[in-house]
Structures are given as structure tokens and as C-alpha cells.
Amino acid sequence: MTILVTGGTGYIGSHTATALLQQGYDVVVMDNLCNSKAEAINRIEKITGKRPAFYQTDMMDMDGMRSIFRDYKIDAVIHFAGLKAVGESVQQPMRYYYNNITGSLQLFQVMAEFQVKTIVFSSSATVYGMNNPIPYVEGMPTSATNPYGYTKLMIEQMLMDIHHADPAWNVMLLRYFNPIGAHESGLLGEDPNGIPNNLMPYIMQVAISKLPCLNIYGNDYDTTDGTGVRDYIHVMDLADGHLKALDYIQKHPGLEVFNLGTGHGTSVLEIVKAFEKASGKKIPYQIAPRRAGDIAAFYADNTRAVNLLHWQPKYSISDMCRDNWNFISKNPNGL
Ligand code: NAD
Ligand code: WQD
């Protein structure tokens, strides 16, 4: 089976491409490299012994995408490509709507032209908005609080409508919680541009002294130690979730929504402590004001994914910190 992985040189895409190749799938990667490097392809080859085909193609380029579908008989698409920085999406909404929504629509149009109707989409826990009780369950109402979140909601809606109009479309909407960790080889990991927005990439920069100090956004939340609580999940567990989703959809055609999280919450201070233990490095921090748009705590109810996909997250928080440290200490300047 040949899988087109859009966004496949990015963080989650590169780890998933690795897992797919190791599982015996053929992989074609498409990415415009706006937030990743082609070096990821070399790293994937080093780990798996197989080099995925790579197209530096933008979702805005429909003819470019058509040539991929002409060159390869694609059986399914795993669609990671998109812009993902919440704060940036508030500053640059048009760029986010254009890239994520128009880009995805064009991809779906090209898929339809080539009769490729199986897609796994990277959605996000952000679609649960601000007002749901925790843990989040797939059937809860969805909403968004920023343009990035609206793009995820809209793309979910587009795929639901496409499936409704033509039930031959098989759609997996996977809602990721907070992916961290890296490939255990230290060859692949998260390599964001500029100053990181997310907690773990920021801690990694502090650990290698590229940034002086972590700002902890609030210690007065209604949580065990007052800092924000999230459901951190190892990127290789997420990658495995994609393999399980592909298996499932072949046996059970249709449209499904799954949370991919561990079901456990961890606070910012607990992450800092776990990272210090895994790395042997001190992470200096200061308490800063709450970050706009943050909520105190959220984590997944992953019962559906565990029961239906037969997926079980395996990695602990200390494994995640160990693998992040392994990656950043081997790649202080990224890939
Ligand atoms: P990433 O930025 O590392 O990967 C996304 C890739 O898409 C990048 O390599 C980028 O170059 C590429 N891309 C962006 N726009 C493109 C375009 N127009 N054409 C072709 N390629 C394009 O991000 P990631 O963390 O690997 O996230 C992958 C997906 O998962 C994204 O859709 C993201 O929204 C979603 N997601 C991520 C998280 C997270 O915290 N990392 C959580 C939930 C959902
Ligand atoms: C985690 C915790 C912060 C940075 C985001 C997106 C979400 C999804 C995952 C894509 C919070 C605290 C953070 C820092 C800190 N992405 N923090 N200092 O906000 O849960 O989720 O990424 O879909 O949509 O919103 O992740 O890693 O930014 O924050 O104290 O420098 O760490 O307040 O409690 P978040 P995060």
C-alpha cells in the first residue's frame, strides 16, 4: 500500500513516515518545507533503511499535487500539512485560513480527481474549545477560540460533508492532545523555527542554554500545583495511532473521530522536574502571568481509540523527556 504523507518532513509526519516504512508501507512525502527541512528524509532513510519519495510541493500548487498522484498509485493520504502556531494564527489569520483551509480543499479536490478517497486527518484537542468538562470525549460539542482552531474545525466539517455526499470517502479524524518526545535514535525530533511557543521545545532550548529561563504561565490555576495541566503524548505513540487508524479504516470503511491522548494530565512543574531528572540539567524558571487563551487543565478520554483501534500509548513522561533530551543534545541546531 502506498501512503501519501503531506507535511511528512514535519515533526509528527516524519515520525509517522518512519513507522509506516517499518510496517512495510510505501511512503511518498509531500511538503513545501515552510516549517521543516529536507534533511528529515535522510534521517528517515537512516532509521528505516528505506528512502521515501519526496516532493517539495505546496498544497497551493494543484498541478504539482496532480503529478504526485500520476507518478504513484496512492491508496490513502495522511494529511499533516498545515500551519500550527496558535499565536501566529491570531496575528496572521488570512495566511492561516488560506494555507490550511484552501490548501486542504485543493488536496481533497485532487484526491477526488484521482479517485483516492481514504484520508487520515491531523485534528487537535483544540476543537473542544474552552467550555467542556474534562476528560474530553469525542461526542462533546466543538468550538474554537482562535483562527488555527477554526481551521481544524472547518477541515473536520469539510471532510464530514464530503463523506456525507459520497460515503465512499473513508475519513479518520484524529484529535491529538500534546505531542512531545522524539524518535529514540535521536535522529528525528521537533525542530521549530524561531523562539518556540510550546512548552517542551522551550524547555529544550533552556536545557542547552540557548534561552536563559522558562516562563511558567501562571501558578494560580485550580490544579494540583497551580500550573497548567495537559495530556502529553509521545510522538511515536501518535505515529502508532496512525498505523492503527489505517488498519481500522480498511476493515471498517466510513467516518470516525478518535482522541489520541494518554488519558493522563501532567502539570508544567511536573514536566520541568521530569525533564531535569532525564537530562541532569537544571531548568531555571520564573512564574509569569497566565497566557491569554490558556485553560487550567485538559486531557483525553481515549477509550474509543483503545477499544476500537486496539491502540495503547506505551511511553511514560520520563520516556518522553529522555527522548527529547537525547534529540536536542545530539542536534542542538536542529536537523
Ligand atoms: P510541523 O509544522 O512540524 O509539520 C507540518 C508540516 O506541514 C511542515 O513540515 C510544513 O512545512 C508543512 N506545510 C505547511 N503548509 C504547507 C503547504 N501549504 N504545503 C505543503 N506543506 C505544508 O507540525 P506538526 O507538529 O508535525 O503537526 C502536524 C499536523 O498536526 C498539523 O496539521 C498540526 O496542526 C497538527 N497538530 C499538531 C499538534 C502539535 O502540538 N504538534 C497538535 C495537534 C494537531
Ligand atoms: C502547555 C502548557 C502553558 C509554554 C498547544 C495548542 C494546541 C495543540 C497543542 C495543535 C500550558 C504552559 C507553555 C511556555 C508555559 N496544538 N507553558 N511556558 O497550549 O496546551 O496546546 O499545542 O493543535 O492547539 O494550543 O500547549 O505546549 O503551548 O502549553 O508555562 O513557555 O505549558 O501555559 O499550560 P497547549 P503548550
JSON list of C-alpha atoms and ligand atoms in Angstrom, two decimals, residues 6-13 30-36 57-60 79-84 99-100 121-125 148 152 176-179 190 198, ligand 1:
[
{"chain": "A", "resi": 6, "resn": "THR", "atom": "CA", "xyz": [1.52, 15.54, 3.46]},
{"chain": "A", "resi": 7, "resn": "GLY", "atom": "CA", "xyz": [3.65, 17.52, 5.89]},
{"chain": "A", "resi": 8, "resn": "GLY", "atom": "CA", "xyz": [5.88, 14.44, 6.06]},
{"chain": "A", "resi": 9, "resn": "THR", "atom": "CA", "xyz": [9.14, 16.26, 6.80]},
{"chain": "A", "resi": 10, "resn": "GLY", "atom": "CA", "xyz": [7.50, 17.95, 9.81]},
{"chain": "A", "resi": 11, "resn": "TYR", "atom": "CA", "xyz": [7.54, 16.78, 13.40]},
{"chain": "A", "resi": 12, "resn": "ILE", "atom": "CA", "xyz": [4.67, 14.28, 13.59]},
{"chain": "A", "resi": 13, "resn": "GLY", "atom": "CA", "xyz": [4.76, 13.49, 9.85]},
{"chain": "A", "resi": 30, "resn": "MET", "atom": "CA", "xyz": [4.93, 15.94, 0.17]},
{"chain": "A", "resi": 31, "resn": "ASP", "atom": "CA", "xyz": [5.96, 19.10, 2.00]},
{"chain": "A", "resi": 32, "resn": "ASN", "atom": "CA", "xyz": [6.73, 22.69, 0.99]},
{"chain": "A", "resi": 33, "resn": "LEU", "atom": "CA", "xyz": [9.40, 22.87, 3.76]},
{"chain": "A", "resi": 34, "resn": "CYS", "atom": "CA", "xyz": [7.92, 26.08, 5.22]},
{"chain": "A", "resi": 35, "resn": "ASN", "atom": "CA", "xyz": [8.40, 24.65, 8.73]},
{"chain": "A", "resi": 36, "resn": "SER", "atom": "CA", "xyz": [10.75, 21.70, 8.23]},
{"chain": "A", "resi": 57, "resn": "THR", "atom": "CA", "xyz": [5.26, 20.69, -3.29]},
{"chain": "A", "resi": 58, "resn": "ASP", "atom": "CA", "xyz": [2.86, 23.25, -1.85]},
{"chain": "A", "resi": 59, "resn": "MET", "atom": "CA", "xyz": [-0.83, 22.49, -1.34]},
{"chain": "A", "resi": 60, "resn": "MET", "atom": "CA", "xyz": [-1.48, 25.70, -3.28]},
{"chain": "A", "resi": 79, "resn": "HIS", "atom": "CA", "xyz": [-2.73, 14.80, 5.95]},
{"chain": "A", "resi": 80, "resn": "PHE", "atom": "CA", "xyz": [-0.38, 16.58, 8.38]},
{"chain": "A", "resi": 81, "resn": "ALA", "atom": "CA", "xyz": [0.47, 19.63, 6.25]},
{"chain": "A", "resi": 82, "resn": "GLY", "atom": "CA", "xyz": [-0.60, 22.91, 7.78]},
{"chain": "A", "resi": 83, "resn": "LEU", "atom": "CA", "xyz": [0.44, 25.87, 9.88]},
{"chain": "A", "resi": 84, "resn": "LYS", "atom": "CA", "xyz": [0.06, 25.25, 13.60]},
{"chain": "A", "resi": 99, "resn": "ASN", "atom": "CA", "xyz": [-2.90, 27.81, 3.80]},
{"chain": "A", "resi": 100, "resn": "ASN", "atom": "CA", "xyz": [-4.83, 25.36, 5.97]},
{"chain": "A", "resi": 121, "resn": "PHE", "atom": "CA", "xyz": [-6.52, 13.96, 9.15]},
{"chain": "A", "resi": 122, "resn": "SER", "atom": "CA", "xyz": [-4.46, 15.63, 11.91]},
{"chain": "A", "resi": 123, "resn": "SER", "atom": "CA", "xyz": [-7.05, 17.34, 14.03]},
{"chain": "A", "resi": 124, "resn": "SER", "atom": "CA", "xyz": [-6.48, 18.65, 17.52]},
{"chain": "A", "resi": 125, "resn": "ALA", "atom": "CA", "xyz": [-7.83, 18.74, 21.05]},
{"chain": "A", "resi": 148, "resn": "TYR", "atom": "CA", "xyz": [-5.83, 27.98, 14.00]},
{"chain": "A", "resi": 152, "resn": "LYS", "atom": "CA", "xyz": [-9.14, 22.46, 12.32]},
{"chain": "A", "resi": 176, "resn": "TYR", "atom": "CA", "xyz": [-4.12, 14.86, 19.06]},
{"chain": "A", "resi": 177, "resn": "PHE", "atom": "CA", "xyz": [-3.52, 16.13, 22.57]},
{"chain": "A", "resi": 178, "resn": "ASN", "atom": "CA", "xyz": [0.00, 17.49, 23.34]},
{"chain": "A", "resi": 179, "resn": "PRO", "atom": "CA", "xyz": [2.63, 15.60, 21.33]},
{"chain": "A", "resi": 190, "resn": "GLU", "atom": "CA", "xyz": [10.75, 18.57, 16.87]},
{"chain": "A", "resi": 198, "resn": "ASN", "atom": "CA", "xyz": [5.13, 25.28, 23.12]},
{"chain": "B", "resi": 1, "resn": "NAD", "atom": "P1", "xyz": [5.03, 20.73, 11.62]},
{"chain": "B", "resi": 1, "resn": "NAD", "atom": "O1", "xyz": [4.99, 22.20, 11.36]},
{"chain": "B", "resi": 1, "resn": "NAD", "atom": "O2", "xyz": [6.29, 20.15, 12.14]},
{"chain": "B", "resi": 1, "resn": "NAD", "atom": "O3", "xyz": [4.59, 19.93, 10.32]},
{"chain": "B", "resi": 1, "resn": "NAD", "atom": "C1", "xyz": [3.68, 20.44, 9.38]},
{"chain": "B", "resi": 1, "resn": "NAD", "atom": "C2", "xyz": [4.35, 20.39, 8.02]},
{"chain": "B", "resi": 1, "resn": "NAD", "atom": "O4", "xyz": [3.45, 20.92, 7.04]},
{"chain": "B", "resi": 1, "resn": "NAD", "atom": "C3", "xyz": [5.64, 21.23, 7.96]},
{"chain": "B", "resi": 1, "resn": "NAD", "atom": "O5", "xyz": [6.71, 20.40, 7.57]},
{"chain": "B", "resi": 1, "resn": "NAD", "atom": "C4", "xyz": [5.32, 22.30, 6.91]},
{"chain": "B", "resi": 1, "resn": "NAD", "atom": "O6", "xyz": [6.48, 22.63, 6.15]},
{"chain": "B", "resi": 1, "resn": "NAD", "atom": "C5", "xyz": [4.22, 21.63, 6.10]},
{"chain": "B", "resi": 1, "resn": "NAD", "atom": "N1", "xyz": [3.32, 22.56, 5.40]},
{"chain": "B", "resi": 1, "resn": "NAD", "atom": "C6", "xyz": [2.65, 23.62, 5.92]},
{"chain": "B", "resi": 1, "resn": "NAD", "atom": "N2", "xyz": [1.92, 24.22, 4.97]},
{"chain": "B", "resi": 1, "resn": "NAD", "atom": "C7", "xyz": [2.11, 23.53, 3.82]},
{"chain": "B", "resi": 1, "resn": "NAD", "atom": "C8", "xyz": [1.64, 23.66, 2.48]},
{"chain": "B", "resi": 1, "resn": "NAD", "atom": "N3", "xyz": [0.85, 24.67, 2.12]},
{"chain": "B", "resi": 1, "resn": "NAD", "atom": "N4", "xyz": [2.01, 22.75, 1.56]},
{"chain": "B", "resi": 1, "resn": "NAD", "atom": "C9", "xyz": [2.85, 21.74, 1.91]},
{"chain": "B", "resi": 1, "resn": "NAD", "atom": "N5", "xyz": [3.35, 21.57, 3.14]},
{"chain": "B", "resi": 1, "resn": "NAD", "atom": "C10", "xyz": [2.99, 22.46, 4.08]},
{"chain": "B", "resi": 1, "resn": "NAD", "atom": "O7", "xyz": [3.81, 20.39, 12.63]},
{"chain": "B", "resi": 1, "resn": "NAD", "atom": "P2", "xyz": [3.47, 19.05, 13.41]},
{"chain": "B", "resi": 1, "resn": "NAD", "atom": "O8", "xyz": [3.60, 19.33, 14.86]},
{"chain": "B", "resi": 1, "resn": "NAD", "atom": "O9", "xyz": [4.16, 17.90, 12.80]},
{"chain": "B", "resi": 1, "resn": "NAD", "atom": "O10", "xyz": [1.91, 18.99, 13.11]},
{"chain": "B", "resi": 1, "resn": "NAD", "atom": "C11", "xyz": [1.39, 18.19, 12.05]},
{"chain": "B", "resi": 1, "resn": "NAD", "atom": "C12", "xyz": [-0.12, 18.38, 12.00]},
{"chain": "B", "resi": 1, "resn": "NAD", "atom": "O11", "xyz": [-0.67, 18.00, 13.25]},
{"chain": "B", "resi": 1, "resn": "NAD", "atom": "C13", "xyz": [-0.54, 19.83, 11.76]},
{"chain": "B", "resi": 1, "resn": "NAD", "atom": "O12", "xyz": [-1.66, 19.81, 10.90]},
{"chain": "B", "resi": 1, "resn": "NAD", "atom": "C14", "xyz": [-0.92, 20.32, 13.13]},
{"chain": "B", "resi": 1, "resn": "NAD", "atom": "O13", "xyz": [-1.89, 21.34, 13.08]},
{"chain": "B", "resi": 1, "resn": "NAD", "atom": "C15", "xyz": [-1.48, 19.04, 13.76]},
{"chain": "B", "resi": 1, "resn": "NAD", "atom": "N6", "xyz": [-1.41, 19.05, 15.21]},
{"chain": "B", "resi": 1, "resn": "NAD", "atom": "C16", "xyz": [-0.21, 19.30, 15.82]},
{"chain": "B", "resi": 1, "resn": "NAD", "atom": "C17", "xyz": [-0.14, 19.34, 17.21]},
{"chain": "B", "resi": 1, "resn": "NAD", "atom": "C18", "xyz": [1.15, 19.69, 17.91]},
{"chain": "B", "resi": 1, "resn": "NAD", "atom": "O14", "xyz": [1.10, 20.13, 19.06]},
{"chain": "B", "resi": 1, "resn": "NAD", "atom": "N7", "xyz": [2.31, 19.48, 17.29]},
{"chain": "B", "resi": 1, "resn": "NAD", "atom": "C19", "xyz": [-1.29, 19.09, 17.97]},
{"chain": "B", "resi": 1, "resn": "NAD", "atom": "C20", "xyz": [-2.49, 18.81, 17.32]},
{"chain": "B", "resi": 1, "resn": "NAD", "atom": "C21", "xyz": [-2.53, 18.81, 15.92]}
]
